[in-house]
Coordinates of C-alpha atoms in Angstrom, one line a residue:
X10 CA 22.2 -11.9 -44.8
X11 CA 23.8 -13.7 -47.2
X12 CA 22.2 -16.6 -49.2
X13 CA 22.8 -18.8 -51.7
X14 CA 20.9 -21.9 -53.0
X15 CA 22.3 -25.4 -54.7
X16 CA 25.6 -24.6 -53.7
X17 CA 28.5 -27.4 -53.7
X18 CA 30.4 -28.3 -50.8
X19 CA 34.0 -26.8 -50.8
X20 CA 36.8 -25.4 -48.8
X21 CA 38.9 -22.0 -49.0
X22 CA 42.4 -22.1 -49.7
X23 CA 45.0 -20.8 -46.8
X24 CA 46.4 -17.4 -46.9
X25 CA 50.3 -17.5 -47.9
X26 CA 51.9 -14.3 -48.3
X27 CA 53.9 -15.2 -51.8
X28 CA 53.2 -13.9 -55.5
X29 CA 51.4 -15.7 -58.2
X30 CA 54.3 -15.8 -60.4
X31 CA 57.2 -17.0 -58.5
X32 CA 61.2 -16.7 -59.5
X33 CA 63.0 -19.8 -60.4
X34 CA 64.5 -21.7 -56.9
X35 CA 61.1 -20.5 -55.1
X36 CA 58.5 -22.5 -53.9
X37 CA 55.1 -22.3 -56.4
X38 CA 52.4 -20.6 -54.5
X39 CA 50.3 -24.0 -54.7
X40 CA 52.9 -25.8 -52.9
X41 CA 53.0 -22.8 -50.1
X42 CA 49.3 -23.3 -50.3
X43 CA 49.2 -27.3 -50.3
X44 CA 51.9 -27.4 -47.1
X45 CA 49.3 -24.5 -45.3
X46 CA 46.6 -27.2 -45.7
X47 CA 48.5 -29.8 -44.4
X48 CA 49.7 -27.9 -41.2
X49 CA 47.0 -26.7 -40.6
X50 CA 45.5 -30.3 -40.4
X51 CA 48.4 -31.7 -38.3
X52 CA 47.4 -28.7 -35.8
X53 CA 43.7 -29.1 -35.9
X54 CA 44.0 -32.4 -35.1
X55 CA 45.6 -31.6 -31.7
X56 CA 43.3 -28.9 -30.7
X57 CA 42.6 -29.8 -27.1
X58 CA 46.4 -29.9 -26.7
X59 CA 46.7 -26.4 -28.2
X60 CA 43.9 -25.0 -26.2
X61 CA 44.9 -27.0 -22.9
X62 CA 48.4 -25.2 -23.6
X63 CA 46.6 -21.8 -23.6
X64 CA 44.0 -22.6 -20.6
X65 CA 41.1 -22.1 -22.7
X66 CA 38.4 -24.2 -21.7
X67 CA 34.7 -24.2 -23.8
X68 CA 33.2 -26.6 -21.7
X69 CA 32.9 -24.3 -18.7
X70 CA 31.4 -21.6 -20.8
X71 CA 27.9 -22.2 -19.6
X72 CA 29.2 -22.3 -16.1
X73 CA 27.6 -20.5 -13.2
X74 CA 30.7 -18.7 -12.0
X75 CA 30.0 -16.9 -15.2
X76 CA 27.9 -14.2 -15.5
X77 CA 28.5 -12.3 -19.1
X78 CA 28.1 -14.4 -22.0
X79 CA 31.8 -15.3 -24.2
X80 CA 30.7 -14.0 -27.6
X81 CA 30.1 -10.6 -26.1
X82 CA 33.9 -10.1 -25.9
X83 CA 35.1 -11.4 -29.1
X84 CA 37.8 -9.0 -30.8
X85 CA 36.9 -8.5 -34.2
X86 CA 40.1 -7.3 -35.1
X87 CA 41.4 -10.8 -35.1
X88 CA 39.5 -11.7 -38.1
X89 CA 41.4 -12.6 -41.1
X90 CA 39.0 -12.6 -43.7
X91 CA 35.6 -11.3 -44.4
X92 CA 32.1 -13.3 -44.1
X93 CA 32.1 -13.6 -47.9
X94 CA 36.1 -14.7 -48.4
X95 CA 35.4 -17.4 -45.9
X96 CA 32.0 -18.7 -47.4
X97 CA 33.8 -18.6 -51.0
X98 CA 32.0 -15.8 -52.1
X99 CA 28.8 -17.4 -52.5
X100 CA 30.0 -19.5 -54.4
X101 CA 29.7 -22.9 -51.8
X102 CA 29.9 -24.0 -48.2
X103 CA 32.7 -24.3 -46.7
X104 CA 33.8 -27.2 -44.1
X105 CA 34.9 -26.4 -40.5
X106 CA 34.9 -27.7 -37.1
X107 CA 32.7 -25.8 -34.8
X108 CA 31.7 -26.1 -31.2
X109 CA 29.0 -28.3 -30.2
X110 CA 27.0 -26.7 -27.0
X111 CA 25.0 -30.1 -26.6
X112 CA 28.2 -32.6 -26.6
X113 CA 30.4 -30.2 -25.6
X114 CA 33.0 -30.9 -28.2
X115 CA 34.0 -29.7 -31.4
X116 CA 32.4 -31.6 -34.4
X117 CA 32.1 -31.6 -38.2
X118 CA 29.7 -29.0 -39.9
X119 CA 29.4 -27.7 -42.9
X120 CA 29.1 -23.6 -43.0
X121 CA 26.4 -22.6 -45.4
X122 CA 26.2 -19.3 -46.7
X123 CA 24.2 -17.5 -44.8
X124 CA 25.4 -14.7 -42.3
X125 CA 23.8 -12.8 -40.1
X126 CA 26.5 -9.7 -39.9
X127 CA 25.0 -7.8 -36.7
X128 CA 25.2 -10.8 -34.4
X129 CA 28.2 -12.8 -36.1
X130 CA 26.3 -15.8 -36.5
X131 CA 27.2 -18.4 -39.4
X132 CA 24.3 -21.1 -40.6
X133 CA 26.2 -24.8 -39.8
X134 CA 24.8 -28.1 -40.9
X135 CA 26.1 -30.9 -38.2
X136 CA 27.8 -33.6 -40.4
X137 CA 27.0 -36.1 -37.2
X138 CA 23.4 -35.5 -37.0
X139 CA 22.4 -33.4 -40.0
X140 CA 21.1 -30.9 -38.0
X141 CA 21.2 -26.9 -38.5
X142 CA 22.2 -24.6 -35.7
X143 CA 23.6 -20.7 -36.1
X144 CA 27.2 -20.6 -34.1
X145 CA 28.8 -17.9 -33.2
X146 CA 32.1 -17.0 -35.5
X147 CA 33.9 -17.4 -32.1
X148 CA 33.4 -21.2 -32.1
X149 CA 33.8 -22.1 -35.4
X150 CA 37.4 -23.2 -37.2
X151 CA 37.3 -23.4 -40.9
X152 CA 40.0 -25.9 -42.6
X153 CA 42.1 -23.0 -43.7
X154 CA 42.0 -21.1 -40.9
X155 CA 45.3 -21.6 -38.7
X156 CA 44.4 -23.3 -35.7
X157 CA 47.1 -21.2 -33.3
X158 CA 45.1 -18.1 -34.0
X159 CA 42.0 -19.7 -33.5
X160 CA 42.7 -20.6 -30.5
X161 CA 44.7 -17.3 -29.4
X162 CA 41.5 -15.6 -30.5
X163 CA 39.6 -17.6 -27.7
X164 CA 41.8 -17.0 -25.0
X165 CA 41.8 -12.9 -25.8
X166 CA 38.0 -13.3 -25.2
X167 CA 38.0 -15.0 -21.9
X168 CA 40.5 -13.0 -20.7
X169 CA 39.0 -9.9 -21.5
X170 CA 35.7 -11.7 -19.8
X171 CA 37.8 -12.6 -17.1
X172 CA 38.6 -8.7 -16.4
X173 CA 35.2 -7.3 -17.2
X174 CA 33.4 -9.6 -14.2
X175 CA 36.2 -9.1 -11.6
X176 CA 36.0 -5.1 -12.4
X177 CA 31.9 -5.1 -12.3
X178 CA 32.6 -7.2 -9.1
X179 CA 35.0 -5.2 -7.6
X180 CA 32.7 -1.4 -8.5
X181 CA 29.5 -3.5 -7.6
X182 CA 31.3 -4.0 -3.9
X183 CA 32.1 -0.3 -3.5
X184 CA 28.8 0.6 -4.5
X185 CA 26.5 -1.4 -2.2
X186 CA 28.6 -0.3 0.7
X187 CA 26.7 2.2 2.9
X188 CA 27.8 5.9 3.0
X189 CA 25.7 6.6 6.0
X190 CA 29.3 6.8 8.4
X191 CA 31.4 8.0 5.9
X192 CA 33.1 11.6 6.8
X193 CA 31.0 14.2 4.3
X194 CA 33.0 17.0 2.6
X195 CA 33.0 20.2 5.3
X196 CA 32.0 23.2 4.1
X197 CA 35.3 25.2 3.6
X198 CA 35.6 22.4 0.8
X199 CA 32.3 22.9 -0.6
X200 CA 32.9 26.1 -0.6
X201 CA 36.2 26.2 -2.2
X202 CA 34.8 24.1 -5.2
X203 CA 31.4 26.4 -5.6
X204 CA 33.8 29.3 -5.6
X205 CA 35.7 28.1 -8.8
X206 CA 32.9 26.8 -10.3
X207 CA 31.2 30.4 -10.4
X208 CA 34.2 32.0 -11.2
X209 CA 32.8 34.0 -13.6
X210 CA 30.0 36.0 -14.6
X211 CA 28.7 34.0 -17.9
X212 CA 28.9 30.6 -15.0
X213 CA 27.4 33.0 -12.2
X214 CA 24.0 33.3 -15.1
X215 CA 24.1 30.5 -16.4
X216 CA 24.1 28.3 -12.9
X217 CA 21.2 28.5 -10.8
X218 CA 21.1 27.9 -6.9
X219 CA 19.0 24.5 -7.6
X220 CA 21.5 23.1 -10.5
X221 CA 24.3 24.1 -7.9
X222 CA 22.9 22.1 -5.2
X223 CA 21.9 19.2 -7.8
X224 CA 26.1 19.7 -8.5
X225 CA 27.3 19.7 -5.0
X226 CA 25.2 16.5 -4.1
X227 CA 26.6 14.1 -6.9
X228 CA 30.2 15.4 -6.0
X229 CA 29.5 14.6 -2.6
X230 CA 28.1 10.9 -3.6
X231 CA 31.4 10.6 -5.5
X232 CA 33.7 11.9 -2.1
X233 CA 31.9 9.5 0.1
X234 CA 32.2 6.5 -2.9
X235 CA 35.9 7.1 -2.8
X236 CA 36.4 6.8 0.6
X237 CA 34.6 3.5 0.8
X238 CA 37.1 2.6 -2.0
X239 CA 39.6 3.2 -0.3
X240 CA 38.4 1.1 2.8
X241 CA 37.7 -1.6 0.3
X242 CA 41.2 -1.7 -1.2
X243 CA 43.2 -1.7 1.7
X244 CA 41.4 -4.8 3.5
X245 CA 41.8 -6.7 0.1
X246 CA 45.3 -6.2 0.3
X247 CA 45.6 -6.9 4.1
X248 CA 43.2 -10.1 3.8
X249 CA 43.8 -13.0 1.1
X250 CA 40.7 -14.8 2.1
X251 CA 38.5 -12.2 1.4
X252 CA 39.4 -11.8 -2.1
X253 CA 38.7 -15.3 -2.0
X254 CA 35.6 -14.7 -0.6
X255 CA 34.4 -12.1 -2.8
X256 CA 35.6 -14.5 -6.2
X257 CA 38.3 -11.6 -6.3
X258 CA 41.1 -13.8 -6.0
X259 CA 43.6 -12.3 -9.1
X260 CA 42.3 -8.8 -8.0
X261 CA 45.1 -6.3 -7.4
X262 CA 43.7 -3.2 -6.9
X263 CA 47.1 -1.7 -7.5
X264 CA 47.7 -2.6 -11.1
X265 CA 43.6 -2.9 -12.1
X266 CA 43.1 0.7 -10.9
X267 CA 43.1 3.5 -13.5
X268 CA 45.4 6.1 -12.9
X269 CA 43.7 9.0 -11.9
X270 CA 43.2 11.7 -14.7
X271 CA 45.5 14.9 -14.2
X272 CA 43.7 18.4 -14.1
X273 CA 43.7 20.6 -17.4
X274 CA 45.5 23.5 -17.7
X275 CA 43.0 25.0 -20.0
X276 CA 39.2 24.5 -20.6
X277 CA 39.4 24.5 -24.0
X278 CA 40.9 21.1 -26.2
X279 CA 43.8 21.6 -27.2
X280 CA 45.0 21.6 -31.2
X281 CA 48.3 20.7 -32.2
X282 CA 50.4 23.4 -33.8
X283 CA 49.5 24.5 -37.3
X284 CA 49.7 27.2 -39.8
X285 CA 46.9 29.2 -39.0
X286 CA 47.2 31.8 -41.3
X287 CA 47.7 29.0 -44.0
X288 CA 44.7 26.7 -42.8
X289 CA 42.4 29.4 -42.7
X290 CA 43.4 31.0 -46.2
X291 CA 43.0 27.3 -47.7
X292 CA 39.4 27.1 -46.0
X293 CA 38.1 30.8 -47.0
X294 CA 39.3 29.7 -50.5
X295 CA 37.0 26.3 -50.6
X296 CA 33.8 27.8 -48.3
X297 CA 31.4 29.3 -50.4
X298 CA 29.7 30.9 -47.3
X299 CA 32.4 33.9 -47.3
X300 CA 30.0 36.5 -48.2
X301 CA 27.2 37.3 -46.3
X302 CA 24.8 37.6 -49.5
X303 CA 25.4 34.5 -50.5
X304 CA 23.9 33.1 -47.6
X305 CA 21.0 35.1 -47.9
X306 CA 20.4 33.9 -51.6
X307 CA 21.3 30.1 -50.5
X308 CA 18.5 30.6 -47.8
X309 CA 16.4 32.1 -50.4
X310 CA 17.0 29.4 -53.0
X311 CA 16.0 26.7 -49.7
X312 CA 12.7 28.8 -49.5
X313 CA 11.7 28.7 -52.4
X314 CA 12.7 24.6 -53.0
X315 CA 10.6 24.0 -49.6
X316 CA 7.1 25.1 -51.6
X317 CA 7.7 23.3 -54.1
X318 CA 8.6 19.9 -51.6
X319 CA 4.9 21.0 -49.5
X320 CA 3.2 20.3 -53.5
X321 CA 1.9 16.8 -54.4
X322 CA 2.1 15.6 -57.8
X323 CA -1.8 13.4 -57.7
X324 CA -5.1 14.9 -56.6
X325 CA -5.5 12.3 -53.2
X326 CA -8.7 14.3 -52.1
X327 CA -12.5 13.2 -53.2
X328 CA -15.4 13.7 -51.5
X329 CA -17.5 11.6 -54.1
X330 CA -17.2 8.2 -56.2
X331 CA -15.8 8.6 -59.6
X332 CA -15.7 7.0 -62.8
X333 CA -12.4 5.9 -64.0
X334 CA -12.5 8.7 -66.9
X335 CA -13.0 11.5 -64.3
X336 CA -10.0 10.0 -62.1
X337 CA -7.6 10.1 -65.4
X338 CA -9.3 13.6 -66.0
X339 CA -8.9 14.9 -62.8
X340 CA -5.0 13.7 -62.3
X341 CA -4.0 14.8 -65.8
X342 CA -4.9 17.9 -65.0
X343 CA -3.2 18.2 -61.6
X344 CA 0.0 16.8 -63.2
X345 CA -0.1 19.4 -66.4
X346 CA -0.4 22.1 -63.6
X347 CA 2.0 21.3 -61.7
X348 CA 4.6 20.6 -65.0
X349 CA 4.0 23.8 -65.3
X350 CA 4.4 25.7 -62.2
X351 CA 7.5 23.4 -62.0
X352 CA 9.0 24.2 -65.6
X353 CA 8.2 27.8 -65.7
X354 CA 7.4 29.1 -62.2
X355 CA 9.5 27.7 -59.9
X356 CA 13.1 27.7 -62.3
X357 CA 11.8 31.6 -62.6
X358 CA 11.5 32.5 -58.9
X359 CA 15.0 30.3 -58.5
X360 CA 16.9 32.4 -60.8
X361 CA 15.5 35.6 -59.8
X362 CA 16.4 34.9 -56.3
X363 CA 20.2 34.0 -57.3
X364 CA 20.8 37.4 -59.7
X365 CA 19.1 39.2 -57.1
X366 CA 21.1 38.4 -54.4
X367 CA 23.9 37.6 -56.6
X368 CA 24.5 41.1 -58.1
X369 CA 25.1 43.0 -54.8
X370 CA 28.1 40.7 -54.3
X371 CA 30.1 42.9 -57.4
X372 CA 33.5 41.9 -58.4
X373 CA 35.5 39.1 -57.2
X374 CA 34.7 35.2 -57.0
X375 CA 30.6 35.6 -57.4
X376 CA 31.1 37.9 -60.4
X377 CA 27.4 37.3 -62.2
X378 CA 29.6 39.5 -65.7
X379 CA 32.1 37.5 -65.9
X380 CA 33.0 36.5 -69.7
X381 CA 36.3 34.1 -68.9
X382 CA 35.7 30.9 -69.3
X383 CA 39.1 30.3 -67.2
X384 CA 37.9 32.6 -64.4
X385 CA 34.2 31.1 -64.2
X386 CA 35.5 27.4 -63.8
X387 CA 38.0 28.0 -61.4
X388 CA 35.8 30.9 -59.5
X389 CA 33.3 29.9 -57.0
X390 CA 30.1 30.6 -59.1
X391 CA 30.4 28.0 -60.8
X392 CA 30.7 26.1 -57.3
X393 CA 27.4 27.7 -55.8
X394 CA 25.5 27.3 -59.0
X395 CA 26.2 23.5 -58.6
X396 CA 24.7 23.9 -54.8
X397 CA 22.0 25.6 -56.5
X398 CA 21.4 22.4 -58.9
X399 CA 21.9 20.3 -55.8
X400 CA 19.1 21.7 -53.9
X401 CA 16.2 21.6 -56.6
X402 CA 17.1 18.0 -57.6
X403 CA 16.8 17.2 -53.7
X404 CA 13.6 18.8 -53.6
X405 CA 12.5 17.2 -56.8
X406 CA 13.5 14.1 -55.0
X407 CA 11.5 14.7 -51.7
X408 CA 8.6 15.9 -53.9
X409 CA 8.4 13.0 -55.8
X410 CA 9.0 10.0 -53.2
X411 CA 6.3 11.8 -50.7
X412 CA 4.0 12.2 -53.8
X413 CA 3.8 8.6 -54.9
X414 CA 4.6 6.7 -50.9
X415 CA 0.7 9.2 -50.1
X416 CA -0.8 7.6 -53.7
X417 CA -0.2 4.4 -52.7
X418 CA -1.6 4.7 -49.5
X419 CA -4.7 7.0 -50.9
X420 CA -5.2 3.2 -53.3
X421 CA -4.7 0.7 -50.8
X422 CA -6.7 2.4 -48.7
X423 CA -9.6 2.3 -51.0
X424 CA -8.8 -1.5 -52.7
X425 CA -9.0 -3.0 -49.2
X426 CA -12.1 -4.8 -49.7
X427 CA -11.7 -8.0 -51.3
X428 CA -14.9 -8.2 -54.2
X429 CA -15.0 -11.4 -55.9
X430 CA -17.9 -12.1 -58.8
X431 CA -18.9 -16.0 -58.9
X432 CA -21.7 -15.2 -60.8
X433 CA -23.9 -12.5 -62.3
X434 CA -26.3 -12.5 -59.3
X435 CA -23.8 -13.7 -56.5
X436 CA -21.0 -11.1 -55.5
X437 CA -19.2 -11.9 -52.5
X438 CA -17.6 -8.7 -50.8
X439 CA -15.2 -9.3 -47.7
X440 CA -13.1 -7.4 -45.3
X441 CA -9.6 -8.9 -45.2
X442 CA -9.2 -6.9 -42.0
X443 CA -12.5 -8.8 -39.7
X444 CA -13.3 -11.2 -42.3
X445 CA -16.7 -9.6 -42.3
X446 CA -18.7 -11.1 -45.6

């Protein structure tokens, strides 16, 4: 969310597409800008004409014939500007006209600046009733927004509404219909489609009889479900009133029906034509994992980082009560141990695994003897050294956050009682957690 306090009431200038510094015999940009406004405001103020124009009708959006909510189908694409250009950039509230759900009209608000990004909610301020309510962006119109869009924007959402609830309609009809005298698949069928399914030995292993039969029962769930589909569809085209009947009534089955999907020739995806040769040279020259030893010493390396992430940096573990000199003792000495096994032993066993593995590789882009400083940058040593340096600061980073997230706990856990000293001989000790004195 987006917040801001004390801020001024305000309103964002229209988008014009025109330069800031205009030629002589062209319109200023603030005069583009100024006639925006004032279009804008001759349009706004016949709203209910535009939208009657465009059938789009927000007082039957808490209707029953409705099922799915509008908001759900809002097309974000349409969106001009971002959450932040529209609210000014923090810098104030802009003015709008937004949907009222209790008068079912559109009235005055003020947009403050707050926005909840996940469910496209802006923070209004009723100018009639100085109320607060959070409105969907789908409802609200902000002066310099052009009214024909807003309104275009609506009637994209309802329409796609409009399909969605006649196509869950129209599959929820097919699929409560019973299957119980529906003509089942024979088995010269069955057969024919187990036959290519096991078509080869790697299938044949992999498929077991059960998994088969599993198979074979949703495919003949899906014969019988297209049989009733076609039943359905051809008395809704025969019948009128019973796509009335069934709130179907701009249902055709013929243009709402996907085309089927045609077979593929192959059972692999298909690329589009390439250089191979060239693609794979250009890959190999950039992939550091060419060599088979340098692998191994990258997997080495990870080894060797993942002891160091299983060390803590504090001593969390005490049996007894200590005074605070023993505690700064005992954790000096756990972090001067591990500085050192860090500094000396761990860079040691790091290095030793990288020349080790390193130095079977010989000649060529790992060369651990090579003296050119032209040849080492543009080599891939230099490349897999970085990696190297990548995956010790990573575990340095691991180490650390784990290290201090388990003190913290080890410290709360310990400062949860809540001691408070009124007086030499009254102390008051109490559990936060029961309130338990």
């Amino acid at each position: 969310q987006v917040h801001a306090a004390g801020a001024e009431s305000g309103a964002v200038d229209p988008k014009v597409q025109a330069p800031y510094k205009t030629q002589a015999g062209t319109a200023p940009r603030k005069v583009l800008i100024q006639r925006k406004k004032k279009q804008f405001a001759a349009s706004g103020e016949s709203l209910e004409q535009l939208m009657q124009e465009r059938h789009v009708d927000l007082s039957a959006i808490e209707n029953s014939a409705h099922f799915l909510p509008l908001d759900v189908f809002d097309d974000g694409e349409l969106e001009t500007r971002t959450p932040d250009e529209w609210l000014g950039s923090g810098e104030g509230v802009s003015t709008a006209r937004a949907w009222d759900f209790v008068t079912d009209q559109f009235q005055r608000c003020e947009v403050l600046c707050e926005f909840k990004l996940k469910e496209r909610h802006y923070h209004v301020r009723w100018l009639h009733n100085d109320e607060r309510s959070n409105i969907h962006r789908l409802y609200i119109l902000f002066d310099s927004e052009d009214p024909f869009s807003f309104v275009h924007r609506l009637s994209v959402a309802m329409a796609n509404r409009k399909e969605a609830e006649l196509l869950m309609r129209y599959n929820f009809y097919i699929d409560c219909m019973p299957m119980d005298e529906v003509t089942p698949m024979d088995s010269d069928q069955m057969h024919r489609i187990v036959s290519s399914c096991l078509s080869t030995k790697q299938l044949k292993s992999l498929l077991s009889k059960s998994a088969t039969t599993s198979l074979m029962e949703e495919i003949g769930m899906e014969y019988s479900r297209t049989l009733n589909k076609i039943t359905f569809q051809h008395h809704l085209r025969s019948s009128v009133h019973m796509g009335q009947r069934l709130l179907l009534p701009d249902m055709d089955p013929a243009v709402l029906e996907q085309p089927p999907k045609l077979a593929p020739w192959f059972g692999v995806i298909q690329t589009p034509e390439h250089n191979f040769p060239e693609s794979f040279s250009s890959f190999s020259f950039y992939f550091l994992g060419t060599k088979r030893e340098v692998i191994e010493t990258l997997q080495h390396v990870k080894k060797e980082c993942e002891k160091i992430e299983s060390l803590r940096l504090f001593h969390m573990i005490g049996a007894k009560n200590l005074r605070l000199e023993e505690f700064e003792a005992q954790q000096e000495n756990i972090i001067k141990n591990n500085s050192v096994l860090l500094k000396e032993t761990w860079t040691h066993e790091v290095k030793a695994q990288v020349i080790a593995g390193l130095t079977k590789v010989g000649k060529g882009w790992f060369n651990l003897l090579e003296s050119r400083k032209e040849a080492y940058e543009f080599g891939k040593l230099k490349r897999c050294l970085c990696l190297v340096n990548y995956i010790m600061q990573d575990s340095l980073k691991a180490l650390a956050h784990t290290s201090f997230k388990e003190y913290l706990e080890f410290v709360d856990n310990r400062c949860w009682w809540d001691l408070q000293v009124t007086a030499p001989s009254k102390v008051t000790v109490k559990d936060p957690r029961t309130d338990a004195v």
